[in-house]
Amino acid sequence: MDTVIPFSELLRRRTRRSQGPSGGDGFMGDLLAGRCDVAEYAALLGQYAFVYDALERAAERMAEHPVAAPFVTPQLTRMPAIRADLEYLVGPDWSELLCPLPETTAYVRRLNEVAATWPGGFVAHHYTRCLGDLSGGRLLGGLLAEQFGFETNGVLFYIFDQVADPSAFEETYRAQLDAAPWSSQERERVIAEVELAHRLDGALLAGLDATRGPTIRDSGAAGGDVPVIA
């Protein structure tokens, strides 16, 4: 008898294989290794401000939809934390200095096209962005706090203080994926959209990496003043 693979596991396997190396590996690799300064970290948060703003606006529209509603939870809301971090890192006028990269604009455009109108598309982007940041953010937030001397200000984005047990939360989220009433065809559409979301995020990171100085990886410098966000 063939074993039925839960959709959440199938989604994890399929999208993990499809990710592979991306153009954004340079930026995230440097961030993890301590080769980014505070300004570059702030630039990353600045670009994610556009992405999360679009995603959370879509969540407001999807909050009453019977398929999407289980995934809409204030526990994963990130915009208040992003705003607070950018105010701390850049200053109260951070929003006036913010300009989306072309890759960020493309990411946001896709979110506006599908996440606010198609429940499966919303879940695909929500899963990719929010669950990914919850899972990997704990490690990254701790590393950044140590590198830059932050306590909570500056890394609030990575502190999910409303999620008491992240592992249990992730299990519940995956159970909701398994329970979603999608046909095989719709599941394939969701998987394809998750793969696209990963590519869009990789392009954003690659675009951000391209704005950096040419010798940053050789210098290994960290710290410094925060300029206008790219």
PDB file of N, CA, C and O in Angstrom, residues 111-140:
ATOM      1  N   LEU A 111       2.672  39.834  -4.814  1.00  0.00           N
ATOM      2  CA  LEU A 111       1.819  39.735  -3.628  1.00  0.00           C
ATOM      3  C   LEU A 111       0.473  40.407  -3.871  1.00  0.00           C
ATOM      4  O   LEU A 111      -0.579  39.859  -3.523  1.00  0.00           O
ATOM      5  N   ASN A 112       0.508  41.584  -4.439  1.00  0.00           N
ATOM      6  CA  ASN A 112      -0.740  42.298  -4.705  1.00  0.00           C
ATOM      7  C   ASN A 112      -1.601  41.584  -5.744  1.00  0.00           C
ATOM      8  O   ASN A 112      -2.833  41.660  -5.710  1.00  0.00           O
ATOM      9  N   GLU A 113      -0.956  40.884  -6.674  1.00  0.00           N
ATOM     10  CA  GLU A 113      -1.698  40.171  -7.710  1.00  0.00           C
ATOM     11  C   GLU A 113      -2.429  38.949  -7.172  1.00  0.00           C
ATOM     12  O   GLU A 113      -3.565  38.671  -7.559  1.00  0.00           O
ATOM     13  N   VAL A 114      -1.761  38.186  -6.305  1.00  0.00           N
ATOM     14  CA  VAL A 114      -2.331  36.891  -5.923  1.00  0.00           C
ATOM     15  C   VAL A 114      -2.717  36.762  -4.454  1.00  0.00           C
ATOM     16  O   VAL A 114      -3.706  36.091  -4.128  1.00  0.00           O
ATOM     17  N   ALA A 115      -1.950  37.381  -3.548  1.00  0.00           N
ATOM     18  CA  ALA A 115      -2.181  37.120  -2.126  1.00  0.00           C
ATOM     19  C   ALA A 115      -3.465  37.747  -1.612  1.00  0.00           C
ATOM     20  O   ALA A 115      -4.051  37.264  -0.632  1.00  0.00           O
ATOM     21  N   ALA A 116      -3.919  38.814  -2.250  1.00  0.00           N
ATOM     22  CA  ALA A 116      -5.131  39.482  -1.791  1.00  0.00           C
ATOM     23  C   ALA A 116      -6.382  39.001  -2.527  1.00  0.00           C
ATOM     24  O   ALA A 116      -7.483  39.453  -2.227  1.00  0.00           O
ATOM     25  N   THR A 117      -6.187  38.076  -3.486  1.00  0.00           N
ATOM     26  CA  THR A 117      -7.338  37.638  -4.281  1.00  0.00           C
ATOM     27  C   THR A 117      -7.502  36.122  -4.347  1.00  0.00           C
ATOM     28  O   THR A 117      -8.601  35.638  -4.588  1.00  0.00           O
ATOM     29  N   TRP A 118      -6.427  35.395  -4.143  1.00  0.00           N
ATOM     30  CA  TRP A 118      -6.446  33.939  -4.254  1.00  0.00           C
ATOM     31  C   TRP A 118      -6.022  33.335  -2.920  1.00  0.00           C
ATOM     32  O   TRP A 118      -4.880  33.526  -2.488  1.00  0.00           O
ATOM     33  N   PRO A 119      -6.902  32.623  -2.215  1.00  0.00           N
ATOM     34  CA  PRO A 119      -6.556  32.069  -0.899  1.00  0.00           C
ATOM     35  C   PRO A 119      -5.301  31.204  -0.912  1.00  0.00           C
ATOM     36  O   PRO A 119      -4.454  31.320  -0.021  1.00  0.00           O
ATOM     37  N   GLY A 120      -5.162  30.357  -1.936  1.00  0.00           N
ATOM     38  CA  GLY A 120      -3.969  29.521  -2.019  1.00  0.00           C
ATOM     39  C   GLY A 120      -2.709  30.339  -2.204  1.00  0.00           C
ATOM     40  O   GLY A 120      -1.649  30.012  -1.657  1.00  0.00           O
ATOM     41  N   GLY A 121      -2.810  31.420  -2.978  1.00  0.00           N
ATOM     42  CA  GLY A 121      -1.665  32.297  -3.168  1.00  0.00           C
ATOM     43  C   GLY A 121      -1.287  33.012  -1.883  1.00  0.00           C
ATOM     44  O   GLY A 121      -0.103  33.170  -1.568  1.00  0.00           O
ATOM     45  N   PHE A 122      -2.298  33.443  -1.130  1.00  0.00           N
ATOM     46  CA  PHE A 122      -2.017  34.081   0.151  1.00  0.00           C
ATOM     47  C   PHE A 122      -1.297  33.113   1.073  1.00  0.00           C
ATOM     48  O   PHE A 122      -0.272  33.457   1.687  1.00  0.00           O
ATOM     49  N   VAL A 123      -1.805  31.893   1.193  1.00  0.00           N
ATOM     50  CA  VAL A 123      -1.197  30.912   2.083  1.00  0.00           C
ATOM     51  C   VAL A 123       0.224  30.597   1.632  1.00  0.00           C
ATOM     52  O   VAL A 123       1.138  30.470   2.455  1.00  0.00           O
ATOM     53  N   ALA A 124       0.442  30.493   0.323  1.00  0.00           N
ATOM     54  CA  ALA A 124       1.782  30.199  -0.187  1.00  0.00           C
ATOM     55  C   ALA A 124       2.783  31.261   0.249  1.00  0.00           C
ATOM     56  O   ALA A 124       3.888  30.942   0.719  1.00  0.00           O
ATOM     57  N   HIS A 125       2.418  32.525   0.102  1.00  0.00           N
ATOM     58  CA  HIS A 125       3.342  33.600   0.475  1.00  0.00           C
ATOM     59  C   HIS A 125       3.438  33.759   1.988  1.00  0.00           C
ATOM     60  O   HIS A 125       4.515  34.066   2.511  1.00  0.00           O
ATOM     61  N   HIS A 126       2.343  33.542   2.679  1.00  0.00           N
ATOM     62  CA  HIS A 126       2.360  33.625   4.133  1.00  0.00           C
ATOM     63  C   HIS A 126       3.249  32.533   4.716  1.00  0.00           C
ATOM     64  O   HIS A 126       4.063  32.776   5.620  1.00  0.00           O
ATOM     65  N   TYR A 127       3.111  31.332   4.193  1.00  0.00           N
ATOM     66  CA  TYR A 127       3.930  30.201   4.628  1.00  0.00           C
ATOM     67  C   TYR A 127       5.409  30.481   4.370  1.00  0.00           C
ATOM     68  O   TYR A 127       6.262  30.294   5.254  1.00  0.00           O
ATOM     69  N   THR A 128       5.722  30.942   3.187  1.00  0.00           N
ATOM     70  CA  THR A 128       7.117  31.188   2.816  1.00  0.00           C
ATOM     71  C   THR A 128       7.742  32.265   3.676  1.00  0.00           C
ATOM     72  O   THR A 128       8.844  32.094   4.208  1.00  0.00           O
ATOM     73  N   ARG A 129       7.034  33.370   3.836  1.00  0.00           N
ATOM     74  CA  ARG A 129       7.581  34.515   4.529  1.00  0.00           C
ATOM     75  C   ARG A 129       7.513  34.351   6.053  1.00  0.00           C
ATOM     76  O   ARG A 129       8.526  34.365   6.745  1.00  0.00           O
ATOM     77  N   CYS A 130       6.307  34.161   6.576  1.00  0.00           N
ATOM     78  CA  CYS A 130       6.110  34.202   8.027  1.00  0.00           C
ATOM     79  C   CYS A 130       6.658  32.972   8.730  1.00  0.00           C
ATOM     80  O   CYS A 130       7.357  33.080   9.742  1.00  0.00           O
ATOM     81  N   LEU A 131       6.339  31.782   8.208  1.00  0.00           N
ATOM     82  CA  LEU A 131       6.828  30.585   8.873  1.00  0.00           C
ATOM     83  C   LEU A 131       8.342  30.477   8.725  1.00  0.00           C
ATOM     84  O   LEU A 131       9.032  30.019   9.635  1.00  0.00           O
ATOM     85  N   GLY A 132       8.859  30.925   7.582  1.00  0.00           N
ATOM     86  CA  GLY A 132      10.302  30.935   7.406  1.00  0.00           C
ATOM     87  C   GLY A 132      10.996  31.864   8.377  1.00  0.00           C
ATOM     88  O   GLY A 132      12.034  31.517   8.962  1.00  0.00           O
ATOM     89  N   ASP A 133      10.441  33.050   8.587  1.00  0.00           N
ATOM     90  CA  ASP A 133      11.055  34.003   9.508  1.00  0.00           C
ATOM     91  C   ASP A 133      10.908  33.547  10.953  1.00  0.00           C
ATOM     92  O   ASP A 133      11.792  33.807  11.784  1.00  0.00           O
ATOM     93  N   LEU A 134       9.820  32.871  11.269  1.00  0.00           N
ATOM     94  CA  LEU A 134       9.664  32.331  12.622  1.00  0.00           C
ATOM     95  C   LEU A 134      10.698  31.235  12.874  1.00  0.00           C
ATOM     96  O   LEU A 134      11.334  31.195  13.932  1.00  0.00           O
ATOM     97  N   SER A 135      10.874  30.354  11.901  1.00  0.00           N
ATOM     98  CA  SER A 135      11.780  29.229  12.065  1.00  0.00           C
ATOM     99  C   SER A 135      13.242  29.661  12.093  1.00  0.00           C
ATOM    100  O   SER A 135      13.997  29.283  12.987  1.00  0.00           O
ATOM    101  N   GLY A 136      13.645  30.461  11.098  1.00  0.00           N
ATOM    102  CA  GLY A 136      15.044  30.867  11.016  1.00  0.00           C
ATOM    103  C   GLY A 136      15.370  32.128  11.783  1.00  0.00           C
ATOM    104  O   GLY A 136      16.539  32.401  12.075  1.00  0.00           O
ATOM    105  N   GLY A 137      14.348  32.890  12.126  1.00  0.00           N
ATOM    106  CA  GLY A 137      14.575  34.177  12.763  1.00  0.00           C
ATOM    107  C   GLY A 137      15.156  34.105  14.155  1.00  0.00           C
ATOM    108  O   GLY A 137      15.885  35.005  14.582  1.00  0.00           O
ATOM    109  N   ARG A 138      14.851  33.029  14.874  1.00  0.00           N
ATOM    110  CA  ARG A 138      15.378  32.907  16.231  1.00  0.00           C
ATOM    111  C   ARG A 138      16.907  32.856  16.212  1.00  0.00           C
ATOM    112  O   ARG A 138      17.570  33.517  17.009  1.00  0.00           O
ATOM    113  N   LEU A 139      17.441  32.069  15.300  1.00  0.00           N
ATOM    114  CA  LEU A 139      18.899  31.980  15.177  1.00  0.00           C
ATOM    115  C   LEU A 139      19.481  33.289  14.678  1.00  0.00           C
ATOM    116  O   LEU A 139      20.446  33.816  15.257  1.00  0.00           O
ATOM    117  N   LEU A 140      18.901  33.832  13.616  1.00  0.00           N
ATOM    118  CA  LEU A 140      19.439  35.052  13.028  1.00  0.00           C
ATOM    119  C   LEU A 140      19.344  36.226  13.993  1.00  0.00           C
ATOM    120  O   LEU A 140      20.287  37.012  14.126  1.00  0.00           O
TER     121      LEU A 140
END
